[in-house]
Coordinates of C-alpha atoms in Angstrom, one line a residue:
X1185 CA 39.2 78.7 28.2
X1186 CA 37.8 77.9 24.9
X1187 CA 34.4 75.8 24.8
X1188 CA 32.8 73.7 22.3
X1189 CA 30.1 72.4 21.4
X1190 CA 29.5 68.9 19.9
X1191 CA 27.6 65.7 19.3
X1192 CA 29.0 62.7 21.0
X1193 CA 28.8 59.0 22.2
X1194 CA 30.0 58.2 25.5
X1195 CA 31.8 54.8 24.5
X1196 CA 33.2 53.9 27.9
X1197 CA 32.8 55.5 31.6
X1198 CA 34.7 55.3 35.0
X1199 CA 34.3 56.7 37.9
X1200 CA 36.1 59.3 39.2
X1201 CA 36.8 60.9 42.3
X1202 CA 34.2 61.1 45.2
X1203 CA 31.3 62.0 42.8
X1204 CA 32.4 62.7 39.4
X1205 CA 32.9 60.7 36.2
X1206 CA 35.7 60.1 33.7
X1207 CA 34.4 59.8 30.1
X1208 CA 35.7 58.5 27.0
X1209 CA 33.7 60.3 24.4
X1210 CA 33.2 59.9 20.3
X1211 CA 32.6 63.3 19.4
X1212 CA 31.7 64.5 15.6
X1213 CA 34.1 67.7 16.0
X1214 CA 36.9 66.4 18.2
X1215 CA 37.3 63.1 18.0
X1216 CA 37.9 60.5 20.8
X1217 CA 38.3 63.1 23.9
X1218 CA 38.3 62.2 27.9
X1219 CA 35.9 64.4 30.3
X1220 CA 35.2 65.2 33.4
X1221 CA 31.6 65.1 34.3
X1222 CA 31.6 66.6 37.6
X1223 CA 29.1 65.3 39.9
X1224 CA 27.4 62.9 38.0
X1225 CA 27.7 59.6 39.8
X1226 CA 24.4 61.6 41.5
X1227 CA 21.5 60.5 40.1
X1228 CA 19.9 64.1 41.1
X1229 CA 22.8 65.7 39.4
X1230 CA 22.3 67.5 35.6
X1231 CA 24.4 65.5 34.1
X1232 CA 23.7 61.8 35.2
X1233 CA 21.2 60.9 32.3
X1234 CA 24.1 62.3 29.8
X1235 CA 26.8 60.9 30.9
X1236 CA 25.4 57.1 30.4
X1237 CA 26.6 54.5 28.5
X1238 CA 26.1 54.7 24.8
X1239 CA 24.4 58.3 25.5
X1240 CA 24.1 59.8 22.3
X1241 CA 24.1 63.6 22.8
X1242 CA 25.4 67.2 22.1
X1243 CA 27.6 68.3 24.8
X1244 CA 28.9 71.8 25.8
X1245 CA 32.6 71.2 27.2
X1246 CA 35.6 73.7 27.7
X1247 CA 39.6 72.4 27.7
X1248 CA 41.4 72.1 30.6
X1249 CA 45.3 71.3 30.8
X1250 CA 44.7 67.4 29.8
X1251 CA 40.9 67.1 29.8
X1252 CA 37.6 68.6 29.0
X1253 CA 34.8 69.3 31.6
X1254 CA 31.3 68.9 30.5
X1255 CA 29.2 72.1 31.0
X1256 CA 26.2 71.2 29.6
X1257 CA 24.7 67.5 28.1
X1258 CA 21.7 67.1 26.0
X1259 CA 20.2 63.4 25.4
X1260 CA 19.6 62.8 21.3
X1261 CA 19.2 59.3 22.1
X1262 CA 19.7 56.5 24.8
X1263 CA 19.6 53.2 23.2
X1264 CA 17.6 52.1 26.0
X1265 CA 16.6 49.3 23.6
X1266 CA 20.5 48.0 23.4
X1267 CA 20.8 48.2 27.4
X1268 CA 17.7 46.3 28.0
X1269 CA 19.0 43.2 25.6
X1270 CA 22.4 41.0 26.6
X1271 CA 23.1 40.6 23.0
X1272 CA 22.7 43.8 21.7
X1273 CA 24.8 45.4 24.6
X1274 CA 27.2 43.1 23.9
X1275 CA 27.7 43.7 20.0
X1276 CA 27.3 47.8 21.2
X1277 CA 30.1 47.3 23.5
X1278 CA 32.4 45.8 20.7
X1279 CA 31.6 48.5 18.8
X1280 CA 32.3 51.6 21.4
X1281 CA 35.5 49.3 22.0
X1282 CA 36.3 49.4 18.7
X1283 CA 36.1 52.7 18.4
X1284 CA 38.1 53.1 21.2
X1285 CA 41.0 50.9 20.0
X1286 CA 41.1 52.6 16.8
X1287 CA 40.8 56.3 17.3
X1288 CA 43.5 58.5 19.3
X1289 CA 42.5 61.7 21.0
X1290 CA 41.6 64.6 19.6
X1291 CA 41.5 63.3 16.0
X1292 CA 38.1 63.9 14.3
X1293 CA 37.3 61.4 12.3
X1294 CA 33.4 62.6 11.1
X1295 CA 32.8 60.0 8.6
X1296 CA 33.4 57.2 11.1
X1297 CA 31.1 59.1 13.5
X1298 CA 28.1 59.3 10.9
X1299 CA 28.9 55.5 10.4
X1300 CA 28.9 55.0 14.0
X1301 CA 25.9 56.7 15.3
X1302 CA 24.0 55.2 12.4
X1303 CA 25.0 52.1 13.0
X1304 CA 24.0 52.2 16.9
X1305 CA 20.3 53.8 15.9
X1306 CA 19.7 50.3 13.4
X1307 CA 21.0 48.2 15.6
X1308 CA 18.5 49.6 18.6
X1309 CA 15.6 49.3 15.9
X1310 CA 16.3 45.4 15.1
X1311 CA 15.5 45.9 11.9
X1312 CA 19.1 44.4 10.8
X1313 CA 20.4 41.4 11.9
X1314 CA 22.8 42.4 14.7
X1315 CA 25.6 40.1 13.7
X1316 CA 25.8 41.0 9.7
X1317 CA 25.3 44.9 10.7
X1318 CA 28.7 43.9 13.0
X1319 CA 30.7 42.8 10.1
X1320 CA 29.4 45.7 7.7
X1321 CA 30.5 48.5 10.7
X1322 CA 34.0 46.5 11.3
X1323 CA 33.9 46.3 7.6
X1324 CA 33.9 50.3 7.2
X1325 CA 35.7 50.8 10.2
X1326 CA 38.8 49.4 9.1
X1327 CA 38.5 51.1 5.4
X1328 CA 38.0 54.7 7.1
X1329 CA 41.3 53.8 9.7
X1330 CA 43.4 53.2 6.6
X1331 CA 43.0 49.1 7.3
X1332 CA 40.5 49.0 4.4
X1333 CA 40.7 45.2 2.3
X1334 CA 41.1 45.3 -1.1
X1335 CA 38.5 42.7 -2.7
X1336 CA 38.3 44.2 -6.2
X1337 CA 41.9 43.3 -7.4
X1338 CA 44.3 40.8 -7.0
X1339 CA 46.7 41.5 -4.2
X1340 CA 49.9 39.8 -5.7
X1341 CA 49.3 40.6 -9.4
X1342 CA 46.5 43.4 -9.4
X1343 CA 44.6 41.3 -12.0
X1344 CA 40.7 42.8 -11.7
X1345 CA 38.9 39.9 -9.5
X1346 CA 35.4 38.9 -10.4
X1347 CA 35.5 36.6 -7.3
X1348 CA 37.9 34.7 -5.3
X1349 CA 38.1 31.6 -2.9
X1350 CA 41.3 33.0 -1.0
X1351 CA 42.0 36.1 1.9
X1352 CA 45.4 37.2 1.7
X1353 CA 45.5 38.0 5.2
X1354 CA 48.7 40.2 5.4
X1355 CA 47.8 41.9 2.3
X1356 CA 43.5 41.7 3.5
X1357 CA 42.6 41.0 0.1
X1358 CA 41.9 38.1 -2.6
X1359 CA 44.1 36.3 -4.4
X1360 CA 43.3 35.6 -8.2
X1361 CA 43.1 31.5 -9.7
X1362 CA 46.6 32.5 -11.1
X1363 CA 48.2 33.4 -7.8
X1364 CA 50.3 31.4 -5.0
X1365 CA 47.9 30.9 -2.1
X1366 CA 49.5 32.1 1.5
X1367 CA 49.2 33.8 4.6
X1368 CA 45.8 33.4 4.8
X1369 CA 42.4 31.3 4.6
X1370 CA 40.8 29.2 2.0
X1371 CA 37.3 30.9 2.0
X1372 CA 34.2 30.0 -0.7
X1373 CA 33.4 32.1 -3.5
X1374 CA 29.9 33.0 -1.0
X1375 CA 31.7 34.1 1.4
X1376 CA 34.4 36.6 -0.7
X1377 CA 31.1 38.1 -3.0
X1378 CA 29.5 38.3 0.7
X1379 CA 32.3 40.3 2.3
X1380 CA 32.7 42.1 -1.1
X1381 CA 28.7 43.1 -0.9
X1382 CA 29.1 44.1 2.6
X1383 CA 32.8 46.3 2.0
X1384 CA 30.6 48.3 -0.4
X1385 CA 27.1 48.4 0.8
X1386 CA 25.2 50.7 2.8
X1387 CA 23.8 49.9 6.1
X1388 CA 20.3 50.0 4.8
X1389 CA 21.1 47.1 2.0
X1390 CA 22.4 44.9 4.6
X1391 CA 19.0 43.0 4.7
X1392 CA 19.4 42.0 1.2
X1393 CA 22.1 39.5 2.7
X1394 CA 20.6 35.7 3.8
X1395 CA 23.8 34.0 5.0
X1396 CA 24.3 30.8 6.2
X1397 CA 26.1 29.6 9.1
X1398 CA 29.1 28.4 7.7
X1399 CA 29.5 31.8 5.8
X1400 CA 28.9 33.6 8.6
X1401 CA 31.7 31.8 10.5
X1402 CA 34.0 32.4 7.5
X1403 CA 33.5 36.6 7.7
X1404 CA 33.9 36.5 11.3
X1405 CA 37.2 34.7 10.9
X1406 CA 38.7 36.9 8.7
X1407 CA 38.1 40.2 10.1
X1408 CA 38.4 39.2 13.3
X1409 CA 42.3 38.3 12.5
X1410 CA 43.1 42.0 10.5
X1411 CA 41.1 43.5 13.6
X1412 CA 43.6 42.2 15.8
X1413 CA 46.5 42.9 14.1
X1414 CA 45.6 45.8 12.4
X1415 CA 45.2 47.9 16.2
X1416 CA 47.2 48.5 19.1
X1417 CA 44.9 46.5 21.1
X1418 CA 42.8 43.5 20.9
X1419 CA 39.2 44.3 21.3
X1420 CA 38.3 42.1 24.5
X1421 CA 34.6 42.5 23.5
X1422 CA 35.5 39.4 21.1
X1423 CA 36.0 37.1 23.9
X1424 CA 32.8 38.3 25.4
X1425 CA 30.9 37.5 22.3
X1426 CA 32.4 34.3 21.7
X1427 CA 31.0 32.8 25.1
X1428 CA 27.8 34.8 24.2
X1429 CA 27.2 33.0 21.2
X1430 CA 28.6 29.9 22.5
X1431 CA 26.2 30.2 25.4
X1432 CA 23.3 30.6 22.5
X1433 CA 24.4 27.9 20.9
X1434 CA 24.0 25.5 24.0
X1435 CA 20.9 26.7 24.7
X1436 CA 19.7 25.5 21.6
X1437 CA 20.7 21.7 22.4

């Protein structure tokens, strides 16, 4: 059987069996893959600590028929920061699900992973705020799945656009001064040169960004609606975030 060896996330778990796991890996070589950890519901087994949520390590595996079994797991980095936190989980388990939704099996995608695992390490630092380094990795996430928005031209005419106050949302893109407004969401010129900053930025310019509310709201809106229809699935991380930030938001009253 051939093995490999990779770097990978574990972005979801299950158990399996009397004492083994099932796990849905992000892997920089393979892709999204599904593995066997044998044994490791054992907390005295080799592989418990690397077959954790969020787990960010290199793994020896070999092929089997329909999965991989995991020889060997080395711990890079736990996240124990995100694990420890209710919000951070919660925005790391919309972006494993994410991930999830929008990768199929054995399809490496690298550049997402470098995006990915980057994005993870920042967000278990805190020294981005959690919500605008969301939109940023959703952002890229749909531009490197071939959903990618299109905020530098007009989507109707293809007129260069120096800003806009309109999402095309079939099209995910603004619509010039010139152009019939549809499908979509009346948005402030903020918000579009916000979302346009943030389609082009790096993770590390993020902080440069002070947003209001209101703006906030408006970003969330839209890629929340091409998320959903962009995907075979609708992430249901999203509904656990709304009640989180609802809850936060009730707490403040």
């Amino acid at each position: 059987m051939a093995q490999f060896k990779t770097n990978g996330v574990i972005i979801k778990s299950q158990d399996y069996k009397e004492n083994d796991k099932l796990l849905w890996i992000f892997t920089e070589n393979l892709g999204k893959i599904t593995a066997i950890a044998k044994g490791a519901k054992k907390n005295s087994n080799k592989l418990f600590p690397s077959s954790l949520p969020l787990c960010f390590g290199e793994y020896v595996l070999y092929k089997g028929k329909s999965l991989y079994t995991i020889n060997e797991g080395r711990i890079k980095a736990s996240f124990q920061g995100l694990l420890d936190d209710l919000e951070k989980l919660t925005y790391a388990t919309y972006l494993c699900e994410l991930i999830d939704i929008s990768e199929m099996e054995d399809e490496p995608n690298r550049e997402l992973f470098k995006i990915f695992v980057s994005a993870l390490y920042f967000m278990n630092s805190n020294a981005l705020d959690d919500e605008m380094l969301v939109r940023t990795f959703e952002l890229k996430l749909l531009k490197l799945t071939g959903y990618g928005m299109e905020l530098n031209h007009c989507v109707a005419c293809k007129t260069p656009l120096k800003s806009s106050n309109y999402i095309n949302l079939a099209y995910s893109g603004g619509v010039c001064d010139n152009c019939r407004k549809e499908r979509g969401l009346v948005v402030s010129r903020g918000t579009f040169n916000a979302l346009r900053f943030l389609y082009n930025t790096t993770f590390e310019k993020v902080y440069r960004l002070n947003l209001d509310r209101k703006t906030k709201d408006e970003i969330e809106k839209i890629l929340s609606y091409i998320i959903q229809n962009s995907y075979s699935r609708k992430p249901k991380s999203l509904e656990m975030l709304t009640m989180f930030k609802e809850s936060v938001k009730d707490d403040r009253y």
